[in-house]
Coordinates of C-alpha atoms in Angstrom, one line a residue:
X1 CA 0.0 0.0 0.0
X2 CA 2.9 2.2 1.1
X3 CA 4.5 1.2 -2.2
X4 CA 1.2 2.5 -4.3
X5 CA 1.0 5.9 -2.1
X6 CA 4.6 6.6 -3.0
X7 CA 3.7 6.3 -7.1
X8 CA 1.4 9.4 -6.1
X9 CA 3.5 12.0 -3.6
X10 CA 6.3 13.8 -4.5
X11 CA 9.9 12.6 -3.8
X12 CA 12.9 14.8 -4.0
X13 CA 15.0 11.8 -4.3
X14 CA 13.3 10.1 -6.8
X15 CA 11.7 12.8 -9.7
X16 CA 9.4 11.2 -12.2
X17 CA 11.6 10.8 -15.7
X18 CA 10.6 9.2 -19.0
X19 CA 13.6 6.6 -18.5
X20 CA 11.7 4.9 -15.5
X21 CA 9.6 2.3 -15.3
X22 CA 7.2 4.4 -13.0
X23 CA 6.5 6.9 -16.0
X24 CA 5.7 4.2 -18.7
X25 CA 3.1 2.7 -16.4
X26 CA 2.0 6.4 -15.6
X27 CA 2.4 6.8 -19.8
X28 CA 0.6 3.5 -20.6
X29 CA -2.5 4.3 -18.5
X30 CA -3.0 8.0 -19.6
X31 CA -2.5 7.1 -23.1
X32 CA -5.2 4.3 -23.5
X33 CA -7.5 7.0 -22.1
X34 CA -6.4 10.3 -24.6
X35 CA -7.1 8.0 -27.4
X36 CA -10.3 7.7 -26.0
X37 CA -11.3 11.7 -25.4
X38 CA -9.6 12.2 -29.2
X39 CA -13.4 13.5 -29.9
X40 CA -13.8 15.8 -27.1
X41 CA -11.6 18.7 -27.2
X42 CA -12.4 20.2 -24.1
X43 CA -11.7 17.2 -21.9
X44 CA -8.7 15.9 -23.5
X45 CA -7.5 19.5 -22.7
X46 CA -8.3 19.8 -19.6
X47 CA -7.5 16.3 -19.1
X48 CA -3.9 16.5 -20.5
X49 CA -3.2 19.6 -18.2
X50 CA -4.0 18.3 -15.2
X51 CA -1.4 15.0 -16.0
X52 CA 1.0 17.6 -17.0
X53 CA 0.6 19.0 -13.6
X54 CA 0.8 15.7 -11.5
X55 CA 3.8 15.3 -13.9
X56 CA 5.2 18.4 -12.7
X57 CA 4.5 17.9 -9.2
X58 CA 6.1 14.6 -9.7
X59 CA 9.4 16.2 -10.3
X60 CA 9.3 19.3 -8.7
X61 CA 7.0 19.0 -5.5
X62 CA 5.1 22.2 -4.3
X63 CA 6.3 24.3 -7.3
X64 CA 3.7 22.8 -9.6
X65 CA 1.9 26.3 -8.0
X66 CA 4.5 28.0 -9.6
X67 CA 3.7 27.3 -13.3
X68 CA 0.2 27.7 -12.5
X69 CA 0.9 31.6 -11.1
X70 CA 3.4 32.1 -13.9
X71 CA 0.8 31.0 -16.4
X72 CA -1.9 33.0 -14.9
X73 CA 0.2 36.3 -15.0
X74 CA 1.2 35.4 -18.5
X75 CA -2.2 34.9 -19.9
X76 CA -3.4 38.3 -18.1
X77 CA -1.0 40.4 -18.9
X78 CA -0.9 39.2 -22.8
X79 CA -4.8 39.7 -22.8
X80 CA -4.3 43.2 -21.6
X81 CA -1.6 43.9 -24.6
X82 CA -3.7 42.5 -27.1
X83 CA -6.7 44.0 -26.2
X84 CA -4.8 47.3 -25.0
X85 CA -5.1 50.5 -28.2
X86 CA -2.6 52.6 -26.1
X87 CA 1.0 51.9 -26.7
X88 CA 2.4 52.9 -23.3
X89 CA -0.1 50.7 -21.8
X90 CA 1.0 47.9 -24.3
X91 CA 4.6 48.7 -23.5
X92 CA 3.8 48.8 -20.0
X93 CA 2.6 45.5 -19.9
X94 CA 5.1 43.7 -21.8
X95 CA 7.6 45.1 -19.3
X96 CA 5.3 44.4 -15.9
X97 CA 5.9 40.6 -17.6
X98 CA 9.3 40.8 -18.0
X99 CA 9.9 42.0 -14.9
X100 CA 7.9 39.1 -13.6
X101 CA 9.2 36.7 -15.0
X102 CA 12.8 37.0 -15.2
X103 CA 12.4 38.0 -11.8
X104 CA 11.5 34.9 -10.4
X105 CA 13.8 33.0 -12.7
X106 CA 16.4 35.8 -11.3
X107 CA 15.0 34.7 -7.8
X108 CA 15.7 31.5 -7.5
X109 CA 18.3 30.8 -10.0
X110 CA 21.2 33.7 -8.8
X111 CA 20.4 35.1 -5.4
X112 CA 23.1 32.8 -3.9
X113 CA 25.1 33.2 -6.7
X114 CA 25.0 37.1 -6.4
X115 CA 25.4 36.9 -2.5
X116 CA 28.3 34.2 -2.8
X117 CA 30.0 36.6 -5.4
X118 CA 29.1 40.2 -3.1
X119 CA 30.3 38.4 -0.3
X120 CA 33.6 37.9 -2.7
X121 CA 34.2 41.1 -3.5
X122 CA 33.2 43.1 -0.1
X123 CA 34.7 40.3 2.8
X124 CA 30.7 40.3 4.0
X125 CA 29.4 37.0 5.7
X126 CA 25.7 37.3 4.4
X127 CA 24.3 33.9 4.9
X128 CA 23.2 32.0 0.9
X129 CA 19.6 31.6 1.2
X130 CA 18.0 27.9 1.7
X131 CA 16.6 27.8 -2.3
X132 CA 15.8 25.3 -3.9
X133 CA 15.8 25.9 -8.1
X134 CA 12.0 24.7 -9.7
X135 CA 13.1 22.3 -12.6
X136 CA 12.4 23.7 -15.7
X137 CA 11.8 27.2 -15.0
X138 CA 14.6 28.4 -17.1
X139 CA 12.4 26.3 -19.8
X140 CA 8.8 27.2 -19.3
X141 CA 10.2 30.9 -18.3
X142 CA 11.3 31.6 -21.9
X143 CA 8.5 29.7 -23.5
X144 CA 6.1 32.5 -22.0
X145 CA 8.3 35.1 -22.4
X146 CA 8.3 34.7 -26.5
X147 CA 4.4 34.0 -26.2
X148 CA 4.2 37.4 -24.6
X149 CA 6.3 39.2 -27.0
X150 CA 5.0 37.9 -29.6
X151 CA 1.6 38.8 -28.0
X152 CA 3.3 42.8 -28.3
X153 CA 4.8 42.3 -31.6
X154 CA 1.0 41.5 -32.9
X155 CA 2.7 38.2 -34.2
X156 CA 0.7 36.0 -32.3
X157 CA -3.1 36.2 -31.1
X158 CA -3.5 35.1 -27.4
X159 CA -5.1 31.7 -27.2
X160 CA -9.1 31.1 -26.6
X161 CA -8.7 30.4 -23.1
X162 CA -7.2 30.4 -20.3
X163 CA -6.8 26.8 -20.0
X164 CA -5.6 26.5 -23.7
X165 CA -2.2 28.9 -22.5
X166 CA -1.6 26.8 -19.6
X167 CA -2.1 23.4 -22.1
X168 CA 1.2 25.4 -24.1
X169 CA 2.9 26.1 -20.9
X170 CA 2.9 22.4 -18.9
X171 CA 3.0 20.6 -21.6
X172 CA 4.6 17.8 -20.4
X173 CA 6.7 15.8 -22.8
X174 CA 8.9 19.1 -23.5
X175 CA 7.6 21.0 -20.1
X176 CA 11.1 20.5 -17.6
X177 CA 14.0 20.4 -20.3
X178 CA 12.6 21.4 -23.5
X179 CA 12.4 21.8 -26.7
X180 CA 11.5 25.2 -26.3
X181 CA 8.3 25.5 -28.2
X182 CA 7.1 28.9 -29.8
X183 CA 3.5 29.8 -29.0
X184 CA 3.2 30.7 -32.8
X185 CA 4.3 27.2 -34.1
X186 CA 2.0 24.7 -30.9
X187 CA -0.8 26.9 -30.0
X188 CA -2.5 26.3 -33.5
X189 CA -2.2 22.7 -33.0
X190 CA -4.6 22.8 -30.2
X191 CA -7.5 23.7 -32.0
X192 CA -6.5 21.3 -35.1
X193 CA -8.5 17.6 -34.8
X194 CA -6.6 15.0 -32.8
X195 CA -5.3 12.8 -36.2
X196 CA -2.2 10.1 -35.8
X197 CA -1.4 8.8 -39.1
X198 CA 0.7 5.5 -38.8
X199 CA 3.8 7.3 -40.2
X200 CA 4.1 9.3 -37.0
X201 CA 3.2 6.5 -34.8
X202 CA 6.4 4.8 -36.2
X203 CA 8.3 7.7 -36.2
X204 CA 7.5 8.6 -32.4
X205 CA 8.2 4.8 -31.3
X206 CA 11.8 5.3 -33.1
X207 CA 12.2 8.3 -31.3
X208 CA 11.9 7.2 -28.2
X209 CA 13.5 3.6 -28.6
X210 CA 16.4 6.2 -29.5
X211 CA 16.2 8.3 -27.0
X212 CA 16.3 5.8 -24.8
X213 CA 19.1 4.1 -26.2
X214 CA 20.9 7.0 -26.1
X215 CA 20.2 8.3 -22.1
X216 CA 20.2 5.0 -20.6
X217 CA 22.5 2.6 -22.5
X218 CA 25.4 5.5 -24.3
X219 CA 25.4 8.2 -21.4
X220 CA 24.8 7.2 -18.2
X221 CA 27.0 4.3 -19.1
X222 CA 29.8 6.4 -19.7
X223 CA 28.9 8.6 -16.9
X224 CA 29.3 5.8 -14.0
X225 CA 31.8 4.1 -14.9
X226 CA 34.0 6.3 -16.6
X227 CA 33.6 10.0 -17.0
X228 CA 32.7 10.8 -13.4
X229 CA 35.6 9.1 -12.1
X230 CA 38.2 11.2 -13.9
X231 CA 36.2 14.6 -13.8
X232 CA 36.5 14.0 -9.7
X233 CA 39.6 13.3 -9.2
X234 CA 41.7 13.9 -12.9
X235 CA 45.3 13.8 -11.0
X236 CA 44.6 10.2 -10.3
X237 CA 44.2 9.1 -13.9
X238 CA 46.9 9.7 -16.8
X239 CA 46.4 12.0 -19.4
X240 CA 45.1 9.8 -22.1
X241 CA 42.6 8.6 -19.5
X242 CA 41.7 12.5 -19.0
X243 CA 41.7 13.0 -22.7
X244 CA 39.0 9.9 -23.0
X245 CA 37.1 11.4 -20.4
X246 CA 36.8 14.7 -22.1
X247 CA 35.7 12.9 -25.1
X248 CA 33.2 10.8 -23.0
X249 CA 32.0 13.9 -21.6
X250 CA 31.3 14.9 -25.0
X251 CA 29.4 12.2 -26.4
X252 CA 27.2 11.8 -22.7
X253 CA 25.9 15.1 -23.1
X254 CA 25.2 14.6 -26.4
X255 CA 23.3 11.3 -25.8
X256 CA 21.6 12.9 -22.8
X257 CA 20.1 15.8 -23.8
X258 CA 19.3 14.6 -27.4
X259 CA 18.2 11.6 -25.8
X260 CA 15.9 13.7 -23.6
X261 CA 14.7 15.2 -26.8
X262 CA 14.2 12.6 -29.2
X263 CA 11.5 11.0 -26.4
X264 CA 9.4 14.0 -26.3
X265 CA 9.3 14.8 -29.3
X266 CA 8.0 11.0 -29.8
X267 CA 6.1 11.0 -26.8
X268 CA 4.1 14.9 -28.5
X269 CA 3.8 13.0 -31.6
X270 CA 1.8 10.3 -30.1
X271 CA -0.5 12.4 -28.6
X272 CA -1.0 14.5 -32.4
X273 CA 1.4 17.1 -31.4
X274 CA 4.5 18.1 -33.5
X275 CA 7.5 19.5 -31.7
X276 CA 10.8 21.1 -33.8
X277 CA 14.1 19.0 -33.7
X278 CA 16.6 20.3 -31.2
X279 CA 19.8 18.8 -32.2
X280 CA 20.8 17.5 -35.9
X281 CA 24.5 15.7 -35.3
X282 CA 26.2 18.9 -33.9
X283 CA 29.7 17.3 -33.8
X284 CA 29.4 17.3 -37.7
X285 CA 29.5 20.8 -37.7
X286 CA 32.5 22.8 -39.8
X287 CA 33.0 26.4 -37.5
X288 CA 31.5 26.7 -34.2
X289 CA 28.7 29.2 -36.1
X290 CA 27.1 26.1 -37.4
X291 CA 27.3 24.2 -33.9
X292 CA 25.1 26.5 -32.6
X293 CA 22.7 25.8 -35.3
X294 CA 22.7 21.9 -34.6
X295 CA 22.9 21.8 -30.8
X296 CA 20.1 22.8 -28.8
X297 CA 18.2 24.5 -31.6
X298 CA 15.4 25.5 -30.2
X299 CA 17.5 27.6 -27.2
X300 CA 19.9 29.4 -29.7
X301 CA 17.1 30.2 -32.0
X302 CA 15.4 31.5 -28.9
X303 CA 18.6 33.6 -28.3
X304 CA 18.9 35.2 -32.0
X305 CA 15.3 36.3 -32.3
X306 CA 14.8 37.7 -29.1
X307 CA 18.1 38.8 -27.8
X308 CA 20.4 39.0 -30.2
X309 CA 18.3 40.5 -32.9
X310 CA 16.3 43.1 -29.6
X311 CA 20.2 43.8 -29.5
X312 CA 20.5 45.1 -32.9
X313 CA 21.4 41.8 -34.4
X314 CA 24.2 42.5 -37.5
X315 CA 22.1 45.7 -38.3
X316 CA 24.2 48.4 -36.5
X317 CA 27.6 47.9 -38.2
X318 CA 30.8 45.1 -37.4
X319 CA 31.5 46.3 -34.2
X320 CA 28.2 45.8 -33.1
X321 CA 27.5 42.5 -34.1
X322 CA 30.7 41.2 -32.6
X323 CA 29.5 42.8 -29.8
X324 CA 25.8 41.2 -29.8
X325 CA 27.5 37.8 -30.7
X326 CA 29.6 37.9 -27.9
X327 CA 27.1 39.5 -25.2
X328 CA 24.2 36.7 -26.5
X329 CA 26.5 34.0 -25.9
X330 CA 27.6 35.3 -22.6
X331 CA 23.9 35.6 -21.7
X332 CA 23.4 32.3 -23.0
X333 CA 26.0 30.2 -20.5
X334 CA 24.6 32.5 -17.6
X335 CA 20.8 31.0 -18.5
X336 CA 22.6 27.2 -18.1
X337 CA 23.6 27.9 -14.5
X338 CA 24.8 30.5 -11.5
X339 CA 28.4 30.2 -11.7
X340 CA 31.6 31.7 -13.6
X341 CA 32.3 28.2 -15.1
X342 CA 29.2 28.7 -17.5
X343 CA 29.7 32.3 -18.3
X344 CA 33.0 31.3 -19.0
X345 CA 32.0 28.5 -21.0
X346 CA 29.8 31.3 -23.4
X347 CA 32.5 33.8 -23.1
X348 CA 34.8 31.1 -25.1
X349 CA 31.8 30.1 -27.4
X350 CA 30.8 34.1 -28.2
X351 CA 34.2 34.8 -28.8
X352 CA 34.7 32.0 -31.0
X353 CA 31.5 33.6 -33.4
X354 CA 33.0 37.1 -33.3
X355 CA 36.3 36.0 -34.6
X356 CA 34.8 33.3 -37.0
X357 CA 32.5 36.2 -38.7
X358 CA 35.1 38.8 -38.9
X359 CA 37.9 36.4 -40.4
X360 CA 35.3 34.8 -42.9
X361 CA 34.9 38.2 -44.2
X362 CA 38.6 37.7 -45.6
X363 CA 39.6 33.9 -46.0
X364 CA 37.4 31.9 -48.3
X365 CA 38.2 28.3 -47.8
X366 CA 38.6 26.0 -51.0
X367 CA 35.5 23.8 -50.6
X368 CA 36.2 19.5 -51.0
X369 CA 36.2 16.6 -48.6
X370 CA 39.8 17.2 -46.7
X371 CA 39.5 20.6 -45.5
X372 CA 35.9 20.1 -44.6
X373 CA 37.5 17.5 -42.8
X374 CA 39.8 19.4 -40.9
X375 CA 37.4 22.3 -39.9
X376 CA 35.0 19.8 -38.5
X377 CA 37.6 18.3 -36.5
X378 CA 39.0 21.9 -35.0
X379 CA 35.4 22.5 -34.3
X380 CA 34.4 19.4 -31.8
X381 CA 38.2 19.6 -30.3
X382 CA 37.2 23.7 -29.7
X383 CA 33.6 22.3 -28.5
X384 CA 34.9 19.8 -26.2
X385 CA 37.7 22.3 -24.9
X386 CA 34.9 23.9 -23.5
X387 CA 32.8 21.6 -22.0
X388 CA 35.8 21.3 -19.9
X389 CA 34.2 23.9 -18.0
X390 CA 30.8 23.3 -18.4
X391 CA 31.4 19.9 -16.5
X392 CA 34.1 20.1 -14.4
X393 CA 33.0 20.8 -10.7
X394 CA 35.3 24.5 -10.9
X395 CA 37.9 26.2 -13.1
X396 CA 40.7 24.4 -11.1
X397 CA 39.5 21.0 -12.2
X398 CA 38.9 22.0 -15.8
X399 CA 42.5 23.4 -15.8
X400 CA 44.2 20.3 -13.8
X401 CA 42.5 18.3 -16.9
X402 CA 43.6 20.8 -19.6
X403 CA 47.5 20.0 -17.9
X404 CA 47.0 16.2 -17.5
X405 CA 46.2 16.4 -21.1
X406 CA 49.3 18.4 -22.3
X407 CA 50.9 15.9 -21.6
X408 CA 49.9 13.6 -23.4
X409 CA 52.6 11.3 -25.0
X410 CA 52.6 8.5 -27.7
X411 CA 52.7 5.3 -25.6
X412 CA 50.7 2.9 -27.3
X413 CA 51.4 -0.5 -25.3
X414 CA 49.8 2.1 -22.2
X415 CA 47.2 3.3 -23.7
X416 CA 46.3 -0.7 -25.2
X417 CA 46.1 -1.3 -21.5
X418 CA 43.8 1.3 -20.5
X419 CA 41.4 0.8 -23.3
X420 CA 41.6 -3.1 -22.2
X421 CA 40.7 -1.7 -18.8
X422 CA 37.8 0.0 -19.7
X423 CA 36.8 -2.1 -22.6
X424 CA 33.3 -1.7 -22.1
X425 CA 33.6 1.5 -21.8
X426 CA 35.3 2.0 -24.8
X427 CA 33.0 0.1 -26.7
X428 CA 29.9 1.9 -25.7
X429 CA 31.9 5.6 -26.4
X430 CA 32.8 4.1 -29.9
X431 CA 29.6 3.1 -30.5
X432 CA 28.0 6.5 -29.3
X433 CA 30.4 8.3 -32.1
X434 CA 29.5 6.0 -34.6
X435 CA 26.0 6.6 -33.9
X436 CA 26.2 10.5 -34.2
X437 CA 28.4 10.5 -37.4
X438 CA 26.6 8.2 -39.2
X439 CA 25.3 9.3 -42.6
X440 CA 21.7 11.0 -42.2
X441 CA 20.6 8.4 -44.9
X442 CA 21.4 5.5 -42.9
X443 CA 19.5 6.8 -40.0
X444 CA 16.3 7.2 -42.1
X445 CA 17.3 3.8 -43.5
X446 CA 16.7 2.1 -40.0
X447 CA 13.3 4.1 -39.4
X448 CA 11.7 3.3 -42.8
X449 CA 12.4 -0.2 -41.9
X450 CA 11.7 0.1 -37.8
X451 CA 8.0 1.0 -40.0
X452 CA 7.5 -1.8 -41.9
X453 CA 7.6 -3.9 -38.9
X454 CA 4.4 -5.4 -37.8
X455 CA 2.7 -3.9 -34.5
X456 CA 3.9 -6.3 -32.3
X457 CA 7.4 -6.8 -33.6
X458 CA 7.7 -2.9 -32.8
X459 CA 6.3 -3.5 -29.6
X460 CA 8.5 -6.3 -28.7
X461 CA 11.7 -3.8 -29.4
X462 CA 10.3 -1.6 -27.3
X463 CA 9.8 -4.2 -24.6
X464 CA 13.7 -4.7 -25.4
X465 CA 14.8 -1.9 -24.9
X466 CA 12.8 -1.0 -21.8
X467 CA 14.2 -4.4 -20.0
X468 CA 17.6 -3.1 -21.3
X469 CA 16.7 0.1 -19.8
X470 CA 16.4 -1.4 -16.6
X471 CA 18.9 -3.7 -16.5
X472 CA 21.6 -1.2 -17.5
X473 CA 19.7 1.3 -14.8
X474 CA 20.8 -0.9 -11.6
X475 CA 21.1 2.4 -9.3
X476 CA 17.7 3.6 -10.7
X477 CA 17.3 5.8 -13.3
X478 CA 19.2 8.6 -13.6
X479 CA 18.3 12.6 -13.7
X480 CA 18.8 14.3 -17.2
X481 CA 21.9 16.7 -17.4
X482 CA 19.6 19.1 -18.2
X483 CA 17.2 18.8 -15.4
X484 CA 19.7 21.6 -13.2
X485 CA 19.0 24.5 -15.5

């Protein structure tokens, strides 16, 4: 009984994600009955956000209150601007919002970083508030932010009612680590009839048979048994070890939050709902400008049409647009997380953009196979130079590792021993690389045919990979990288 109760009550300890078995019961059981209410707009609605709140409360307790206060100030405040003829009213409004929002996201994201860094500079001894960060409200905070400004722009219309706003907002197969969705591209959807072709039932099993692949069996792999290791304690491991972990590191974030992705996309195309891809192979990338246009897409798109362009985008001379480069990336590795580490981390990324546009203005690059080659290899050795500091626990680490690694030397009969060591390991991070840089045809390849299987052959993979799931998952299943931002 006690076992039952506990499916239902928050537990800081153990936050509902798609990778446990607890959420595909939860799934299985709420899916059998959408199908059902596919005729009934206003209950499958209201019915999907109120599971998108027990969702939410499932992972982030007493802050489910929150969204709801966030949603309701959002939806007011957007009514009053479209309704509003008065611009200083409008602009008013938009601002009272802004305020709002980034204010609570300012709240509880950087008040103990902004203490911890006054109490830095000016020797105080102010005591870091006991705060504990919502998950997902860096997420759902810029969803409602572009719904509102788009709202002011006169882009978008506000939705019918109030309940269809908060449906956008908890979504929950994208509601705690994204994609973030524009309200121009999923409100519409709402109001379209509830139609799954078979095509996009295929598709969203592959998806998340991916996605799970990648989260359970690729990156948390990797994470346990190697990468965590060496990130802990790097002066106890030699430097090819450290150079494998930085690798590793690469390819587990990768597999995580892509992996994250891939499953709710899938799961929103179950339920009828299409969400935009978030990552297309980003270590493919030739300069770190396209990177940012294969990695979390939905963020940096976020970034260039409401910061970067509000900045003045490339319309206000060079200068500038180095400038708004540089500042929108800085911004961007403050939203990821209250320390220097990740502001240092989009210092190195929007510095790398400035220089990359002001020398492309002057070196045209002959265009075949071998220097594409060699540009996309720069690129993930810059990209993974810098996750460096995005995952190691302090600069000090991240430089001990950036040492270890200098010192690399040729010593193959060593290194032969290490990857016999780790041989599982190995095998898993070679088969996480080969994964990512295989040809986009192959990929679609291995869904058309994933398609063409017969109901319960598909449903026997997924079985598969579920038991695989939670076999390779002996300490449970783990949180999503992304889950802390």
């Amino acid at each position: 009984m006690e076992t039952i109760q506990s499916w239902f009550v928050f537990d800081p300890n153990k936050p509902l994600l798609f990778n446990s078995g607890l959420f595909l019961g939860f799934f299985t059981v709420f899916y059998f009955i959408y199908i059902l209410t596919k005729k009934t707009h206003y209950f499958r609605i209201t019915y999907v956000v109120l599971f998108s709140l027990f969702f939410y409360y499932k992972c982030s307790g007493i802050y489910f209150w929150l969204l709801i206060f966030s949603s309701v100030v959002d939806y007011s405040l957007s009514y009053l601007i479209h309704t509003e003829t008065k611009q200083f009213y409008r602009k008013f409004y938009l601002i009272l919002s802004l305020l709002i929002n980034l204010g609570m996201l300012v709240y509880f994201k950087y008040t103990n970083f902004f203490i911890s860094n006054f109490n830095t500079f000016s020797g105080s001894n102010i005591s870091l508030s006991d705060i504990i960060l919502p998950v997902g409200i860096s997420f759902y905070t810029f969803q409602t932010l572009s719904y509102t400004i788009d709202v002011y722009r006169k882009d978008l219309a506000p939705t019918k009612s109030f309940v269809d706003f908060l449906f956008f907002v908890s979504f929950f197969p994208q509601l705690v680590a994204g994609p973030i969705v524009r309200a121009s591209d999923f409100i519409p959807q709402i109001y379209q009839k509830l139609n799954l072709a078979k095509e996009d039932f295929n598709k969203a099993l592959f998806l998340i048979i991916g996605g799970l692949i990648k989260k359970t069996v690729v990156s948390d792999y990797i994470s346990s048994n190697f990468v965590d290791r060496v990130f802990d304690t790097p002066n106890s491991y030699t430097a090819f070890e450290n150079l494998m972990a930085s690798y590793g590191y690469a390819i587990q974030i990768y597999c995580d939050f892509s992996g994250y992705s891939d499953m709710a996309i899938g799961l929103a195309l179950l339920m009828g709902f299409t969400l935009p891809p978030n990552f297309r192979t980003p270590y493919k990338s030739a300069s770190v400008t396209e990177f940012w246009r294969r990695w979390h897409i939905s963020l940096s798109s976020w970034l260039r049409d409401y910061l970067y362009i509000s900045l003045g985008g490339n319309r206000k001379g060079n200068f500038r647009t180095y400038f708004n480069l540089f500042m929108t990336m800085l911004l961007g590795g403050l939203w990821h997380g209250a320390n220097w580490k990740f502001v240092f981390w989009g210092v190195l990324h929007g510095l790398a953009l400035a220089v990359e546009r002001f020398f492309g203005q002057f070196i045209k690059l002959p265009k075949n196979y071998f220097v594409k080659t060699i540009q996309i290899l720069l690129t993930f050795h810059f990209v993974v130079f810098c996750w460096l500091f995005f995952r190691a626990k302090d600069f000090d680490t991240a430089f001990q590792i950036t040492e270890n690694i200098s010192k690399l030397n040729v010593n193959l009969e060593q290194w032969l021993t290490i990857i016999q060591g780790y041989s599982n390991v190995f095998l898993v991070l070679a088969f996480g690389f080969v994964w990512h840089f295989l040809p986009e045809r192959i990929t679609n390849f291995n869904e058309k045919l994933f398609g063409k299987l017969p109901f319960w052959l598909q449903a026997i993979v997924l079985g598969f990979v579920f038991w695989l799931v939670l076999v390779m998952a002996s300490e449970g299943a783990q949180p999503f990288i992304y889950f802390q931002f």
